[in-house]
Structure formats: structure tokens, C-alpha cells
């Protein structure tokens, strides 16, 4: 009995300490689950295009030239839609961030020097719009979610510590909830909507907490990867039996930089080569590194497994020839997990139903500190009122 009182006390105080951060992180996380879908819904003119009859997609070199005219900064990445998403625009980005160890100021947005996102119609070549990502609503939501909008080293520690404490409250809550018999278990798994406010609040706290336990624990575990390197390394070691530093792909050779070399002239050859190998894919990502005359292409596809499947290739940016590749079937279990961690975190690994589950679980996680606070406050208020009545 004393042990249960101790657990109850720890459960309450840990919840109070981490509650506000957990509430904010959970709400922003729920929003960000559908970030891509929400952006497309509110900006259809940027994301959706009309396919003209008998009009092929323009060469990538032409599209990047048009996108480059919309920004004064060099294009560094290209996001291409999946083979079944022909009505979507191509996205070109130019961005530059300060190194992680050279953070300035107190807030995370100061790490970004510039970040432009340009949407281009692949059939007409028209620039549909440009977004200053630094001021974009969804990036701000993510920065709050990951760092409480504080600089990276400070914010990640606050969020990570709060999520760790939240994990402890979930485990201790399950211990407190666990019934002595089956009859009591059935009772504790139901919410009586006709009960009084205090009882209803208590039921919402414990019943919703029970039903969301496994998903909330998974979301917390995958989220801690971005807060603590030791956590990421520990999971990687459990899966691979190696230290995280051992997972690195052998670095491809540097390419000698030549003057007046044109990246646009070889992009077409690179993209044609990618399409030749992947007639069906779920999207591709081209990362341009002109300082070493290299272009990295990552192609996502349905690997018919629970992991997020992707292959990565390195090309000469001067001649478009491929000289390095890292395929999904060559990855270790730890590498597959690292590549899939984000999709697991937001439920995308299980498709749209998984995203809905992650969304609902995030909202429930946001409600737990609120209902828990009212339980704590009600007990304290009742105790003080009882003592006052004695005098």
C-alpha cells in the first residue's frame, strides 16, 4: 500500500513538472502529422497542376532554371512527386543553416540563414509560388514541437527531458490503473458520460490513458531520438550490436571542382537514369552538392515490408554518371530503423490509418496533463476545504 502511495505521489508530481511541455508538444505533434496534407489543402494553387493533353513533363534542367529565377539563392534540393502523383508540382528548395555547434541567439529560427521553397508546374514550367519556409506556419509548429522554439541545444533538452518524464508517468499510471480482478478491469475500461464532472474527468484520464498507452509509448520512444544522441545510439546498438558511428556508409570519393561546370546540363541524365530503374516509386529527393560536384538521389518506394524503403545513389554533377549506391536490401536492421523512425513517429509507416491513430493518440496525450491537473487540484482543494471545516 505504501508503494502504491509512493507511485501515486511520483505520478502526480512528475506530471505537474512535465505537463505543460507535454501538452504543447502533443498538440503541435498532432498538427504536424498531416503537415503535407494540410499545406496542400490550404495552398492548392501551389501543389496541384493540370495535366495538358499530349504534353510531356519538361526537362529537369529547364524547370530548375525557372525556379532559380524566383530566388537569389542557389537551388540545393529538388523534391519530385511519386510516379502515381502526376498532378503534383515539383518543389525546388534553396536553404542554408548554421552548423549545430554554432547556434546564435535564444530561438531556433535564428539557425536558419535562408530557406526558400519554390513550386513549379512540370508541364508548363511556370513558377506557381514561393514560400519563405523560415516564416511558414508548419515549420514554426515543428520548431515548437521539437525545441519549444528555443535554440537547438536548450530546446531539445527541455522537450526530451519532459518526454522522458511523460514516459515515466505513463508507466506509473498503468501500474496505478491495473485492476485486481476481471470485473474491476471491465469497469475501468469504460467511461460513464452521465457521471459527475469530477468522476468524468477521472475516467477520461485513466481510460484514455490506458487505451493510448502503447501508441503514446511508441511516439515518445521515436521522438526521443531527436533529443538525445545516447537514446538513438542505444536503440541502434540493440538492433545492430554496433555503435551508432559504425553505421556510416563509406564516403564516396570527392570530385575535383572545375570552373564553369553546369549542374543543369547533367540533371536530365541523372533523373532519366533514376526513372529507368524506378518506373514506379513514391517520390524522389535530389540533393545538389556543387562544392564537390556531386548529386545524391534518394528514391522512396514500396518495399513490401513494414520499413520505409529507399535507395540512395551518388552521381557526378559534371557528367551525370553514377558512381556510388546504397540499396535498401544492403542496409542493416539499425539503418532500416533510422530511415523509418520519422514515419513510425507520425504513423505514416502504416499509411493513412496509422497517421489517424498517431493524430488521435497525440490529442489524448495532450489531454492527460489537463485532466491530471484537475484531479490533483481537486484533491488538494478538497483537502484544504475539509481542514477549514474542522475549525
Coordinates of C-alpha atoms in Angstrom, one line a residue:
X1 CA 0.0 0.0 0.0
X2 CA 2.9 2.3 0.8
X3 CA 4.5 1.5 -2.5
X4 CA 1.3 2.4 -4.4
X5 CA 1.1 5.8 -2.5
X6 CA 4.6 6.5 -3.4
X7 CA 3.9 5.7 -7.1
X8 CA 0.8 7.9 -7.0
X9 CA 2.8 10.8 -5.5
X10 CA 5.6 10.4 -8.1
X11 CA 3.0 10.1 -10.8
X12 CA 1.4 13.4 -9.8
X13 CA 4.5 15.4 -9.3
X14 CA 6.2 14.2 -12.4
X15 CA 3.1 15.0 -14.4
X16 CA 3.0 18.5 -12.9
X17 CA 6.6 19.2 -13.8
X18 CA 6.4 18.0 -17.4
X19 CA 2.7 18.6 -18.1
X20 CA 2.8 22.0 -19.8
X21 CA 5.6 20.9 -22.2
X22 CA 3.9 17.6 -22.9
X23 CA 0.7 19.5 -23.7
X24 CA 2.4 21.8 -26.2
X25 CA 4.5 19.0 -27.8
X26 CA 1.4 16.8 -28.2
X27 CA -0.8 19.5 -29.8
X28 CA 1.9 20.6 -32.2
X29 CA 2.7 16.9 -33.0
X30 CA -1.0 16.2 -33.8
X31 CA -1.0 19.2 -36.2
X32 CA 2.3 18.1 -37.9
X33 CA 1.1 14.5 -38.5
X34 CA -0.9 15.9 -41.5
X35 CA 1.5 18.7 -42.4
X36 CA 1.8 17.7 -46.1
X37 CA -1.9 17.2 -46.5
X38 CA -2.9 20.4 -44.7
X39 CA -0.4 22.5 -46.7
X40 CA -1.8 21.1 -49.9
X41 CA -5.4 21.8 -48.8
X42 CA -4.7 25.4 -47.9
X43 CA -2.4 26.0 -50.9
X44 CA -3.9 24.1 -53.8
X45 CA -2.6 26.6 -56.4
X46 CA 1.0 25.7 -55.3
X47 CA 0.6 22.0 -55.1
X48 CA -1.9 20.9 -57.8
X49 CA -1.4 21.2 -61.5
X50 CA -3.5 20.4 -64.6
X51 CA -2.1 17.8 -67.0
X52 CA -2.4 19.1 -70.6
X53 CA -3.2 16.6 -73.3
X54 CA -0.2 15.1 -75.1
X55 CA 2.2 17.4 -73.2
X56 CA 5.2 15.7 -71.6
X57 CA 7.0 16.8 -68.5
X58 CA 9.6 19.4 -69.2
X59 CA 13.3 18.6 -68.7
X60 CA 14.5 19.0 -65.1
X61 CA 17.2 21.4 -66.3
X62 CA 14.5 23.7 -67.7
X63 CA 12.5 23.5 -64.5
X64 CA 15.4 24.3 -62.2
X65 CA 16.4 27.3 -64.4
X66 CA 12.8 28.7 -64.0
X67 CA 12.9 28.0 -60.2
X68 CA 16.3 29.7 -59.9
X69 CA 14.8 32.9 -61.3
X70 CA 12.4 33.0 -58.3
X71 CA 15.2 33.1 -55.7
X72 CA 18.6 34.8 -55.3
X73 CA 20.0 31.8 -53.5
X74 CA 21.3 28.7 -55.3
X75 CA 18.9 25.7 -55.5
X76 CA 20.2 22.9 -53.3
X77 CA 17.4 20.3 -53.3
X78 CA 14.6 19.1 -55.6
X79 CA 11.6 17.1 -54.4
X80 CA 9.9 15.1 -57.1
X81 CA 6.4 13.5 -56.6
X82 CA 5.7 9.8 -56.9
X83 CA 5.0 8.1 -60.2
X84 CA 1.3 8.0 -59.3
X85 CA 1.2 11.7 -58.3
X86 CA 1.4 13.3 -61.8
X87 CA -0.9 16.2 -60.7
X88 CA 1.6 17.5 -58.2
X89 CA 4.1 20.3 -58.7
X90 CA 7.8 19.9 -58.4
X91 CA 9.4 21.5 -55.4
X92 CA 12.8 23.3 -55.5
X93 CA 14.5 24.5 -52.4
X94 CA 17.4 26.8 -51.6
X95 CA 18.4 26.7 -47.9
X96 CA 21.3 27.3 -45.7
X97 CA 21.5 26.7 -41.9
X98 CA 24.2 27.4 -39.4
X99 CA 26.1 24.4 -38.1
X100 CA 24.6 22.8 -34.9
X101 CA 27.6 23.8 -32.8
X102 CA 27.3 27.5 -33.9
X103 CA 23.9 28.4 -32.7
X104 CA 23.2 32.1 -32.2
X105 CA 20.5 33.8 -30.1
X106 CA 17.9 32.2 -28.0
X107 CA 15.4 31.0 -30.6
X108 CA 15.7 28.2 -33.1
X109 CA 14.6 30.2 -36.2
X110 CA 17.9 32.1 -35.9
X111 CA 19.7 28.9 -37.0
X112 CA 18.2 29.4 -40.5
X113 CA 20.1 31.8 -42.7
X114 CA 17.6 31.4 -45.6
X115 CA 15.2 28.8 -46.8
X116 CA 13.1 29.3 -49.9
X117 CA 10.7 26.7 -51.4
X118 CA 9.6 27.2 -55.0
X119 CA 6.7 25.3 -56.6
X120 CA 6.9 24.7 -60.3
X121 CA 4.4 23.3 -62.8
X122 CA 6.4 20.4 -64.5
X123 CA 4.3 20.7 -67.7
X124 CA 4.4 24.4 -68.4
X125 CA 7.5 25.4 -66.4
X126 CA 5.5 28.1 -64.6
X127 CA 6.6 29.1 -61.1
X128 CA 3.4 28.6 -59.1
X129 CA 4.6 30.3 -56.0
X130 CA 7.4 30.7 -53.4
X131 CA 7.3 30.2 -49.7
X132 CA 9.7 31.6 -47.2
X133 CA 9.9 28.5 -45.1
X134 CA 11.6 30.3 -42.2
X135 CA 8.2 32.1 -41.6
X136 CA 6.0 29.1 -42.7
X137 CA 3.3 28.1 -40.1
X138 CA 4.2 24.4 -40.3
X139 CA 7.9 24.9 -39.8
X140 CA 7.1 27.0 -36.7
X141 CA 4.8 24.3 -35.5
X142 CA 7.7 21.7 -35.9
X143 CA 10.2 24.0 -34.2
X144 CA 7.8 24.4 -31.2
X145 CA 7.3 20.6 -31.3
X146 CA 11.0 19.7 -31.3
X147 CA 12.6 22.7 -29.5
X148 CA 9.8 24.7 -27.9
X149 CA 11.0 27.3 -30.4
X150 CA 14.2 27.7 -28.4
X151 CA 17.8 27.2 -29.6
X152 CA 18.5 23.6 -30.5
X153 CA 20.7 22.6 -27.5
X154 CA 18.3 24.2 -25.0
X155 CA 15.0 23.3 -26.6
X156 CA 15.9 19.7 -27.3
X157 CA 16.9 19.1 -23.7
X158 CA 13.7 20.6 -22.3
X159 CA 11.5 18.6 -24.7
X160 CA 13.5 15.4 -24.4
X161 CA 13.5 15.6 -20.6
X162 CA 9.8 16.3 -20.5
X163 CA 9.0 13.4 -22.8
X164 CA 11.2 11.1 -20.6
X165 CA 9.2 12.2 -17.6
X166 CA 6.0 11.7 -19.5
X167 CA 7.1 8.1 -20.3
X168 CA 7.5 7.5 -16.5
X169 CA 4.0 8.9 -15.8
X170 CA 2.5 6.6 -18.5
X171 CA 4.2 3.5 -16.9
X172 CA 3.3 4.6 -13.3
X173 CA -0.2 5.4 -14.5
X174 CA -0.6 1.9 -15.9
X175 CA 0.6 0.4 -12.6
X176 CA -2.0 2.5 -10.7
X177 CA -4.7 1.6 -13.1
X178 CA -4.0 -2.1 -13.1
X179 CA -7.1 -3.8 -11.6
X180 CA -7.1 -6.7 -9.1
X181 CA -9.7 -8.7 -11.0
X182 CA -11.5 -9.0 -14.3
X183 CA -14.7 -7.4 -13.1
X184 CA -12.9 -4.3 -12.0
X185 CA -10.9 -4.3 -15.2
X186 CA -14.1 -4.1 -17.3
X187 CA -15.3 -1.2 -15.2
X188 CA -12.0 0.7 -15.6
X189 CA -12.1 0.4 -19.4
X190 CA -15.4 2.3 -19.7
X191 CA -16.3 6.0 -19.5
X192 CA -19.6 6.9 -17.9
X193 CA -20.6 10.0 -19.7
X194 CA -23.5 10.6 -17.3
X195 CA -21.3 10.7 -14.2
X196 CA -20.5 13.9 -12.3
X197 CA -17.8 16.2 -13.6
X198 CA -15.0 15.0 -11.2
X199 CA -15.8 11.4 -12.0
X200 CA -16.0 12.0 -15.7
X201 CA -12.6 13.8 -15.6
X202 CA -11.1 10.9 -13.7
X203 CA -12.5 8.4 -16.2
X204 CA -11.2 10.4 -19.1
X205 CA -7.8 10.5 -17.6
X206 CA -7.4 6.8 -16.7
X207 CA -9.4 5.2 -19.5
X208 CA -8.0 7.3 -22.4
X209 CA -4.5 6.9 -20.8
X210 CA -4.9 3.1 -20.9
X211 CA -6.1 2.9 -24.5
X212 CA -3.4 5.2 -25.8
X213 CA -0.6 3.7 -23.7
X214 CA 1.2 1.6 -26.4
X215 CA 0.9 4.1 -29.2
X216 CA 1.9 7.0 -26.8
X217 CA 4.9 5.0 -25.7
X218 CA 6.0 4.3 -29.3
X219 CA 5.6 8.0 -30.2
X220 CA 7.6 9.0 -27.2
X221 CA 10.4 6.5 -27.9
X222 CA 10.8 7.5 -31.5
X223 CA 10.6 11.2 -30.6
X224 CA 13.4 11.0 -28.1
X225 CA 15.8 10.1 -31.0
X226 CA 15.9 13.8 -32.0
X227 CA 16.6 15.0 -28.4
X228 CA 19.2 12.6 -27.1
X229 CA 22.1 11.0 -29.1
X230 CA 22.5 8.4 -26.4
X231 CA 19.0 7.3 -26.8
X232 CA 19.4 6.9 -30.6
X233 CA 22.7 5.1 -30.1
X234 CA 21.2 2.7 -27.5
X235 CA 18.3 1.6 -29.8
X236 CA 20.7 1.3 -32.7
X237 CA 23.1 -0.8 -30.6
X238 CA 20.2 -3.1 -29.6
X239 CA 19.2 -3.6 -33.2
X240 CA 22.7 -3.9 -34.7
X241 CA 25.0 -4.7 -31.9
X242 CA 27.2 -1.8 -33.1
X243 CA 27.8 1.8 -32.1
X244 CA 26.0 4.4 -34.0
X245 CA 29.2 5.8 -35.5
X246 CA 29.7 2.4 -37.2
X247 CA 26.6 2.7 -39.3
X248 CA 28.0 5.3 -41.7
X249 CA 28.1 4.5 -45.4
X250 CA 31.6 4.5 -46.9
X251 CA 32.1 8.1 -48.1
X252 CA 32.2 8.4 -51.9
X253 CA 35.3 10.0 -53.4
X254 CA 35.4 13.8 -53.8
X255 CA 35.1 15.1 -57.3
X256 CA 37.5 17.7 -58.4
X257 CA 35.8 21.1 -58.9
X258 CA 36.2 22.5 -62.4
X259 CA 35.4 26.1 -63.4
X260 CA 32.3 26.9 -65.5
X261 CA 30.8 23.4 -64.9
X262 CA 27.0 23.4 -65.3
X263 CA 24.8 21.3 -63.0
X264 CA 21.7 21.9 -65.0
X265 CA 23.1 20.2 -68.1
X266 CA 23.5 16.8 -66.3
X267 CA 20.4 16.8 -64.1
X268 CA 18.3 15.5 -67.0
X269 CA 20.7 12.5 -67.4
X270 CA 20.5 11.8 -63.7
X271 CA 16.8 11.9 -63.5
X272 CA 16.4 9.8 -66.6
X273 CA 18.7 7.2 -65.0
X274 CA 16.6 7.2 -61.9
X275 CA 13.3 6.8 -63.8
X276 CA 14.8 4.0 -65.8
X277 CA 15.4 2.0 -62.7
X278 CA 12.2 3.0 -60.9
X279 CA 9.2 3.2 -63.2
X280 CA 7.1 3.0 -60.0
X281 CA 8.2 5.0 -56.9
X282 CA 6.7 7.0 -54.1
X283 CA 8.8 10.1 -54.6
X284 CA 12.4 11.1 -55.1
X285 CA 14.8 13.6 -53.5
X286 CA 17.8 15.2 -55.2
X287 CA 20.4 16.8 -53.1
X288 CA 22.9 19.0 -55.0
X289 CA 26.4 19.5 -53.7
X290 CA 28.2 21.7 -56.2
X291 CA 31.2 22.3 -53.9
X292 CA 32.2 18.7 -54.6
X293 CA 30.4 18.3 -57.9
X294 CA 28.1 15.6 -56.5
X295 CA 24.3 15.0 -56.7
X296 CA 22.7 12.5 -54.4
X297 CA 19.4 10.9 -55.4
X298 CA 17.2 9.1 -52.8
X299 CA 14.2 7.2 -54.2
X300 CA 11.4 6.0 -52.0
X301 CA 9.3 3.1 -53.0
X302 CA 7.0 0.3 -51.6
X303 CA 9.4 -2.3 -50.2
X304 CA 6.5 -4.6 -49.2
X305 CA 7.8 -4.6 -45.6
X306 CA 7.0 -2.6 -42.5
X307 CA 10.1 -0.5 -43.1
X308 CA 10.2 2.7 -45.2
X309 CA 12.2 1.6 -48.2
X310 CA 14.6 3.9 -50.1
X311 CA 17.7 3.6 -52.2
X312 CA 20.4 6.3 -52.5
X313 CA 22.7 7.0 -55.4
X314 CA 25.6 9.4 -55.9
X315 CA 26.2 10.9 -59.3
X316 CA 28.9 13.1 -60.9
X317 CA 27.4 16.5 -61.2
X318 CA 29.7 17.1 -64.2
X319 CA 28.8 14.2 -66.4
X320 CA 25.8 12.6 -64.7
X321 CA 27.4 9.2 -64.2
X322 CA 26.5 7.1 -61.2
X323 CA 29.5 6.0 -59.1
X324 CA 28.0 5.0 -55.7
X325 CA 24.8 3.4 -54.4
X326 CA 23.4 2.2 -51.2
X327 CA 20.3 0.0 -51.6
X328 CA 17.6 -0.9 -49.1
X329 CA 18.5 -4.6 -49.1
X330 CA 22.1 -3.8 -48.1
X331 CA 21.0 -1.9 -45.0
X332 CA 21.3 -3.4 -41.6
X333 CA 18.4 -3.6 -39.2
X334 CA 19.6 -0.5 -37.4
X335 CA 19.9 1.5 -40.6
X336 CA 16.4 0.5 -41.7
X337 CA 15.0 1.6 -38.3
X338 CA 16.8 5.0 -38.6
X339 CA 15.4 5.6 -42.1
X340 CA 11.9 4.7 -40.8
X341 CA 12.0 6.4 -37.5
X342 CA 10.2 9.6 -38.6
X343 CA 7.5 7.5 -40.4
X344 CA 6.9 5.5 -37.3
X345 CA 6.8 8.6 -35.2
X346 CA 3.9 10.2 -37.2
X347 CA 2.2 6.8 -38.0
X348 CA 3.0 7.1 -41.7
X349 CA 4.6 3.7 -41.6
X350 CA 1.1 2.2 -41.5
X351 CA -0.4 4.6 -44.1
X352 CA -3.3 6.9 -43.6
X353 CA -4.9 4.8 -40.8
X354 CA -1.6 4.9 -38.9
X355 CA -1.5 8.7 -39.3
X356 CA -5.0 8.9 -37.9
X357 CA -4.1 6.7 -34.9
X358 CA -1.0 8.9 -34.3
X359 CA -3.2 12.0 -34.5
X360 CA -5.7 10.7 -32.0
X361 CA -3.1 9.4 -29.7
X362 CA -1.3 12.8 -29.7
X363 CA -4.6 14.6 -28.8
X364 CA -5.1 12.1 -26.0
X365 CA -1.5 12.7 -24.8
X366 CA -2.3 16.5 -24.7
X367 CA -5.5 15.8 -22.7
X368 CA -3.7 13.8 -20.0
X369 CA -1.8 16.6 -18.3
X370 CA -5.1 18.7 -18.3
X371 CA -7.3 16.0 -16.8
X372 CA -4.4 15.0 -14.4
X373 CA -4.1 18.6 -13.2
X374 CA -7.8 18.8 -12.4
X375 CA -7.5 15.5 -10.5
X376 CA -4.5 16.9 -8.5
X377 CA -6.2 20.2 -7.9
X378 CA -9.5 18.7 -6.8
X379 CA -7.7 16.5 -4.2
X380 CA -5.7 19.5 -2.9
X381 CA -8.7 21.8 -2.8
X382 CA -10.9 19.2 -1.2
X383 CA -8.2 18.5 1.5
X384 CA -7.9 22.2 2.3
X385 CA -11.7 22.7 2.4
X386 CA -12.0 19.7 4.8
X387 CA -9.4 21.2 7.1
X388 CA -11.1 24.6 7.1
X389 CA -14.4 23.0 8.1
X390 CA -12.8 21.4 11.1
X391 CA -12.2 24.8 12.6

